[in-house]
Amino acid sequence: MKKTSTRLADGRELIYYDARDDAVREAVDRRPLDPVSTASEIRRDPLLGDSVAIASHRQGRTYHPPADECPLCPSAGDRLSEIPDSAYDVVVFENRFPSLAGDAGRCEVVCFTSDHDASFADLTPAQAGLVLEAWTDRTAELSHLPSVEQVFCFENRGAEIGVTLGHPHGQIYAYPFVTPRTALMLRSLAAFKEASGGRNLFDDIVAEESAGERVVLEGEHWIAFVPYAAHWPYEVHLYPKRRVPDLLALDEAARAEFPHLYLELLRRFDRIFDAGETGRTPTPYISAWHQAPFGALDGYEGINRDDVALHLELFTIRRTSGKLKFLAGSESGMSVFINDVPPEAAAQRLREVASS
């Protein structure tokens, strides 16, 4: 992998990740851009104890542009985009409309391929492996920023999720705090370790699921399963079999196997719902990496970041063909999920569908 860092016309950082070591990246951003102006701030909810990002400047972000005006495609002739070069393998750049900025964190966009009509599932294992390297490199770099406590790599896919740009891409958020979902995991982890005499909750979950009926895919170094208490109609958790706290700690064997299992999983997701005569439509999903925080784990007695298990959570809001799972009163009002699809049935369906 070759990494080339440059700057866009408004001063934001842009990084090319190339499979070839001889790639040359000298294209200049020719757009007349004004400096980025953000108004992000973090407000803490005194009642719930969580944090909310206030980012009013995002109201003006690009919204469903036509394909020939996609800001994530390579620049071509007089059509200038966020990527100055005429082609790329993987590219990462600072979001022009970030939810987090300055002391409130940092937001980046990750473009998986220059092919506008592709999806992550269309990548080759080599291309997916390059994305993994980019995620890992950005996690390392962002973790060193003074304000950053947690790095979150994720992909939103599909208009149903709220995606406003159709180009295959994901994002990376560098939070200046430990996120509420991670805080819940840390509390459960600490409580279980104390109650069990030192056992690790993540290890116990993976061991129990490995022997059960909810396993979807398994390799030598990774295992994917539908969790016992899945919140979403189709939800799969992908764990390395050797517990590591973050992407940086994956060994070469796990890195080599990951693209094959992950691509297989994504392709199966795209074949869950049969739309009959109209064929299968791409499944909307969220794919989320959970990594250990980089800050001190104050308040979680007896655990450290090596106790936390890196894993990926993949889920869709579609519950059946043509029907979505909406977060209504119980979910949105009380955070009590109601799942219409039994996890065992979801796992069986994902085992049944072929990816090709």
Coordinates of C-alpha atoms in Angstrom, one line a residue:
M1 CA 0.0 0.0 0.0
K2 CA 1.2 3.5 -0.8
K3 CA -0.2 6.5 1.1
T4 CA -0.1 10.0 -0.3
S5 CA -1.4 12.9 1.7
T6 CA -2.3 16.2 0.0
R7 CA -4.6 19.2 0.6
L8 CA -7.8 20.4 -1.0
A9 CA -8.4 24.0 -2.1
D10 CA -10.0 24.9 1.2
G11 CA -7.2 23.3 3.3
R12 CA -8.9 20.0 4.2
E13 CA -6.7 16.9 4.2
L14 CA -7.1 14.3 1.4
I15 CA -5.3 11.0 1.4
Y16 CA -4.9 8.5 -1.4
Y17 CA -4.4 4.8 -0.6
D18 CA -3.0 3.0 -3.6
A19 CA -2.4 -0.7 -4.2
R20 CA 0.6 0.1 -6.4
D21 CA 3.8 1.5 -4.9
D22 CA 4.6 3.5 -8.0
A23 CA 1.3 5.5 -8.0
V24 CA 1.9 9.2 -8.4
R25 CA -0.7 11.7 -7.0
E26 CA 0.1 15.2 -8.1
A27 CA -3.3 16.5 -9.2
V28 CA -4.3 19.9 -7.7
D29 CA -7.8 20.8 -6.5
R30 CA -8.7 23.6 -9.0
R31 CA -12.0 24.5 -7.3
P32 CA -12.5 28.1 -6.0
L33 CA -13.5 27.0 -2.5
D34 CA -14.0 29.2 0.5
P35 CA -12.5 28.0 3.8
V36 CA -14.6 25.5 5.7
S37 CA -16.8 27.1 8.3
T38 CA -18.3 24.8 10.9
A39 CA -20.4 25.4 14.0
S40 CA -20.1 22.0 15.6
E41 CA -20.4 21.8 19.4
I42 CA -21.0 19.0 21.9
R43 CA -23.8 19.4 24.4
R44 CA -24.2 17.0 27.3
D45 CA -27.6 15.9 28.3
P46 CA -27.7 16.3 32.1
L47 CA -30.7 13.9 32.4
L48 CA -29.4 11.0 30.3
G49 CA -25.7 11.6 30.7
D50 CA -25.0 11.3 26.9
S51 CA -23.7 13.8 24.4
V52 CA -25.4 15.4 21.4
A53 CA -23.5 17.1 18.5
I54 CA -25.1 20.3 17.4
A55 CA -24.1 21.0 13.7
S56 CA -26.4 23.5 12.0
H57 CA -24.0 24.0 9.1
R58 CA -24.9 20.5 7.8
Q59 CA -28.2 21.8 6.6
G60 CA -26.4 23.0 3.4
R61 CA -24.7 19.7 2.6
T62 CA -24.9 18.1 -0.8
Y63 CA -28.2 16.2 -1.2
H64 CA -28.9 13.5 -3.8
P65 CA -27.0 15.1 -6.7
P66 CA -27.3 13.6 -10.2
A67 CA -24.7 10.9 -11.0
D68 CA -22.8 13.3 -13.4
E69 CA -22.3 15.7 -10.5
C70 CA -21.3 13.2 -7.8
P71 CA -18.7 14.9 -5.6
L72 CA -17.1 11.5 -4.8
C73 CA -16.3 10.5 -8.4
P74 CA -12.8 11.4 -9.7
S75 CA -12.5 14.8 -11.4
A76 CA -12.8 14.7 -15.2
G77 CA -12.2 17.7 -17.5
D78 CA -14.2 20.6 -16.2
R79 CA -16.2 18.5 -13.8
L80 CA -14.3 19.0 -10.5
S81 CA -15.0 16.9 -7.5
E82 CA -13.7 16.3 -4.0
I83 CA -11.1 14.1 -5.5
P84 CA -8.7 16.1 -7.9
D85 CA -7.2 13.0 -9.6
S86 CA -8.8 11.3 -12.6
A87 CA -8.9 7.9 -10.9
Y88 CA -8.2 6.4 -7.5
D89 CA -8.2 3.1 -5.5
V90 CA -9.3 4.2 -2.1
V91 CA -9.3 7.8 -0.9
V92 CA -10.1 9.5 2.5
F93 CA -10.7 13.2 3.1
E94 CA -12.0 15.5 5.7
N95 CA -15.8 16.0 5.5
R96 CA -16.7 19.4 4.2
F97 CA -19.9 19.3 6.3
P98 CA -18.7 17.5 9.5
S99 CA -20.8 16.6 12.4
L100 CA -17.7 16.9 14.6
A101 CA -14.9 19.4 14.1
G102 CA -12.1 21.1 16.0
D103 CA -12.1 20.2 19.7
A104 CA -15.4 18.4 19.1
G105 CA -13.7 15.7 17.0
R106 CA -13.2 15.0 13.4
C107 CA -15.2 13.5 10.5
E108 CA -13.8 11.9 7.4
V109 CA -15.2 10.3 4.2
V110 CA -13.8 7.0 2.9
C111 CA -14.4 6.3 -0.8
F112 CA -14.1 2.6 -1.4
T113 CA -13.7 2.7 -5.2
S114 CA -13.9 5.3 -8.0
D115 CA -16.7 3.2 -9.7
H116 CA -19.9 5.2 -9.0
D117 CA -22.2 2.3 -9.8
A118 CA -20.4 -0.3 -7.6
S119 CA -21.0 -1.2 -4.0
F120 CA -18.7 -2.6 -1.3
A121 CA -19.9 -6.1 -2.1
D122 CA -18.7 -5.6 -5.7
L123 CA -15.1 -5.1 -4.6
T124 CA -12.4 -7.8 -5.1
P125 CA -10.8 -9.2 -1.9
A126 CA -7.7 -7.2 -2.8
Q127 CA -9.7 -4.0 -3.0
A128 CA -11.6 -4.8 0.3
G129 CA -8.2 -5.5 1.9
L130 CA -7.0 -2.0 0.9
V131 CA -10.1 -0.5 2.5
L132 CA -9.2 -2.4 5.7
E133 CA -5.7 -0.9 5.5
A134 CA -7.1 2.5 5.1
W135 CA -9.5 2.0 8.1
T136 CA -6.5 0.8 10.2
D137 CA -4.3 3.7 9.2
R138 CA -6.9 6.3 9.9
T139 CA -7.7 4.7 13.3
A140 CA -4.0 5.0 14.1
E141 CA -3.7 8.6 13.0
L142 CA -6.9 9.8 14.6
S143 CA -6.2 8.1 17.9
H144 CA -3.2 10.5 18.3
L145 CA -5.3 13.7 18.1
P146 CA -5.4 15.2 21.6
S147 CA -9.2 15.5 21.8
V148 CA -10.0 12.0 20.4
E149 CA -11.1 9.2 22.7
Q150 CA -12.8 6.8 20.3
V151 CA -12.6 6.1 16.5
F152 CA -15.6 4.8 14.7
C153 CA -15.4 3.5 11.1
F154 CA -18.8 2.8 9.4
E155 CA -20.8 2.6 6.2
N156 CA -24.4 3.7 5.7
R157 CA -25.7 2.0 2.5
G158 CA -29.0 2.8 0.8
A159 CA -31.5 5.7 0.6
E160 CA -33.7 4.0 3.2
I161 CA -30.9 4.6 5.7
G162 CA -30.7 8.2 4.8
V163 CA -27.7 8.2 2.5
T164 CA -27.6 11.3 0.3
L165 CA -24.7 10.3 -2.0
G166 CA -25.0 7.1 -4.0
H167 CA -21.3 6.6 -4.6
P168 CA -19.9 3.7 -2.5
H169 CA -18.4 5.3 0.5
G170 CA -18.3 5.2 4.3
Q171 CA -17.3 7.5 7.1
I172 CA -15.0 7.7 10.1
Y173 CA -15.9 9.7 13.2
A174 CA -13.3 10.6 15.8
Y175 CA -15.2 11.3 19.0
P176 CA -13.9 13.4 21.9
F177 CA -15.8 11.1 24.3
V178 CA -16.7 7.5 24.7
T179 CA -20.0 6.9 22.9
P180 CA -23.1 5.8 24.8
R181 CA -23.3 2.4 23.1
T182 CA -19.7 1.7 24.0
A183 CA -20.2 2.9 27.6
L184 CA -23.0 0.3 28.0
M185 CA -20.7 -2.4 26.7
L186 CA -18.0 -1.4 29.1
R187 CA -20.3 -1.4 32.1
S188 CA -21.6 -4.9 31.2
L189 CA -18.0 -6.0 30.7
A190 CA -16.8 -4.7 34.1
A191 CA -19.8 -6.2 35.9
F192 CA -19.4 -9.6 34.3
K193 CA -15.7 -9.8 35.0
E194 CA -16.4 -9.0 38.7
A195 CA -19.3 -11.4 39.0
S196 CA -17.6 -14.3 37.1
G197 CA -14.3 -14.2 38.9
G198 CA -12.4 -12.7 36.0
R199 CA -13.9 -14.1 32.9
N200 CA -14.3 -11.9 29.8
L201 CA -17.8 -11.3 28.6
F202 CA -16.9 -11.0 24.9
D203 CA -15.0 -14.3 25.0
D204 CA -18.0 -16.0 26.6
I205 CA -20.4 -14.6 24.0
V206 CA -18.3 -15.7 21.1
A207 CA -17.7 -19.2 22.6
E208 CA -21.5 -19.7 23.3
E209 CA -22.5 -18.5 19.8
S210 CA -19.8 -20.6 18.1
A211 CA -21.5 -23.7 19.3
G212 CA -25.1 -22.6 18.5
E213 CA -27.6 -22.4 15.7
R214 CA -27.1 -18.7 15.0
V215 CA -23.7 -19.0 13.2
V216 CA -23.8 -17.6 9.7
L217 CA -20.2 -17.9 8.4
E218 CA -17.0 -19.1 10.0
G219 CA -13.4 -19.1 8.9
E220 CA -10.1 -19.9 10.5
H221 CA -9.8 -16.5 12.1
W222 CA -13.3 -14.9 12.0
I223 CA -16.8 -15.9 13.0
A224 CA -20.1 -14.3 12.0
F225 CA -23.3 -14.9 13.9
V226 CA -26.7 -13.4 14.6
P227 CA -26.7 -12.4 18.3
Y228 CA -29.1 -14.0 20.8
A229 CA -30.9 -10.7 21.4
A230 CA -30.6 -9.1 18.0
H231 CA -32.2 -5.7 17.8
W232 CA -32.7 -5.6 14.1
P233 CA -34.5 -7.9 11.7
Y234 CA -31.3 -9.1 10.1
E235 CA -28.2 -8.4 12.3
V236 CA -24.8 -10.1 12.1
H237 CA -21.8 -9.6 14.4
L238 CA -18.4 -10.5 12.9
Y239 CA -15.6 -11.2 15.4
P240 CA -12.0 -12.2 15.1
K241 CA -11.5 -15.4 17.0
R242 CA -8.5 -14.0 18.8
R243 CA -9.7 -11.1 20.9
V244 CA -8.0 -7.7 20.0
P245 CA -9.1 -4.2 21.1
D246 CA -8.9 -2.5 17.7
L247 CA -8.0 -2.8 14.0
L248 CA -4.4 -2.0 14.7
A249 CA -4.0 -5.2 16.7
L250 CA -5.2 -7.6 14.0
D251 CA -2.5 -10.0 12.8
E252 CA -1.7 -10.7 9.2
A253 CA -3.7 -13.9 9.0
A254 CA -6.8 -12.2 10.2
R255 CA -6.3 -9.3 7.8
A256 CA -5.9 -11.7 4.9
E257 CA -9.1 -13.7 5.7
F258 CA -11.3 -10.7 6.6
P259 CA -12.1 -9.5 3.0
H260 CA -13.3 -13.0 1.9
L261 CA -15.7 -13.4 4.8
Y262 CA -16.9 -9.9 4.8
L263 CA -17.6 -9.8 1.1
E264 CA -19.5 -13.1 1.4
L265 CA -21.6 -11.6 4.2
L266 CA -22.5 -8.5 2.3
R267 CA -23.4 -10.5 -0.8
R268 CA -25.7 -12.7 1.3
F269 CA -27.3 -9.6 2.7
D270 CA -28.1 -8.5 -0.9
R271 CA -29.9 -11.8 -1.5
I272 CA -32.1 -12.0 1.6
F273 CA -35.2 -10.4 0.0
D274 CA -36.6 -11.8 -3.2
A275 CA -38.7 -9.1 -4.9
G276 CA -40.2 -11.6 -7.4
E277 CA -40.4 -10.4 -11.0
T278 CA -38.6 -7.2 -10.2
G279 CA -35.6 -9.1 -9.0
R280 CA -33.6 -8.4 -5.9
T281 CA -33.0 -4.9 -4.7
P282 CA -29.9 -3.9 -2.8
T283 CA -30.4 -4.3 0.9
P284 CA -30.0 -1.1 2.9
Y285 CA -27.6 -1.6 5.8
I286 CA -25.3 -0.1 8.4
S287 CA -21.9 -1.6 8.9
A288 CA -20.2 -0.5 12.1
W289 CA -16.8 -1.3 13.6
H290 CA -16.7 -1.3 17.4
Q291 CA -13.2 -0.5 18.7
A292 CA -11.9 0.0 22.2
P293 CA -11.7 3.7 23.3
F294 CA -8.2 5.2 23.3
G295 CA -8.7 7.3 26.4
A296 CA -8.6 6.1 30.0
L297 CA -11.4 3.8 31.0
D298 CA -12.2 5.7 34.2
G299 CA -15.3 4.5 36.0
Y300 CA -15.0 0.9 34.7
E301 CA -13.4 -0.9 37.6
G302 CA -11.1 -3.8 36.8
I303 CA -11.0 -3.6 33.0
N304 CA -8.6 -2.1 30.5
R305 CA -8.9 -1.6 26.7
D306 CA -7.4 -5.0 26.0
D307 CA -10.5 -6.5 27.6
V308 CA -12.6 -5.0 24.8
A309 CA -13.2 -7.0 21.7
L310 CA -13.0 -5.5 18.2
H311 CA -16.0 -6.5 16.2
L312 CA -18.2 -5.4 13.3
E313 CA -21.9 -5.1 13.5
L314 CA -23.9 -5.3 10.3
F315 CA -27.6 -4.8 10.2
T316 CA -30.5 -3.8 7.9
I317 CA -33.7 -1.8 8.7
R318 CA -35.6 -3.9 6.1
R319 CA -37.7 -6.6 7.8
T320 CA -39.2 -8.1 4.7
S321 CA -39.5 -7.3 1.0
G322 CA -40.9 -3.8 0.6
K323 CA -41.2 -3.2 4.4
L324 CA -38.9 -1.3 6.7
K325 CA -38.4 -1.6 10.5
F326 CA -39.2 1.8 11.9
L327 CA -38.0 2.9 15.3
A328 CA -41.4 4.0 16.7
G329 CA -42.7 4.6 20.2
S330 CA -41.0 1.7 22.1
E331 CA -37.7 2.0 20.3
S332 CA -37.4 5.7 20.0
G333 CA -39.2 6.7 23.2
M334 CA -37.9 4.0 25.6
S335 CA -35.0 2.3 23.8
V336 CA -36.8 -1.0 24.0
F337 CA -36.4 -2.8 20.6
I338 CA -39.1 -5.1 19.3
N339 CA -37.7 -7.5 16.6
D340 CA -40.2 -9.1 14.2
V341 CA -37.7 -11.7 13.0
P342 CA -36.4 -14.4 15.4
P343 CA -32.6 -14.4 15.4
E344 CA -32.5 -18.1 14.7
A345 CA -34.7 -17.6 11.6
A346 CA -32.5 -14.8 10.4
A347 CA -29.4 -16.9 10.8
Q348 CA -31.0 -19.8 8.9
R349 CA -32.0 -17.5 6.1
L350 CA -28.5 -16.0 5.8
R351 CA -27.0 -19.6 5.7
E352 CA -29.4 -20.6 3.0
V353 CA -28.9 -17.7 0.5
A354 CA -25.9 -18.1 -1.8
S355 CA -23.8 -15.1 -2.8
S356 CA -23.5 -16.0 -6.4

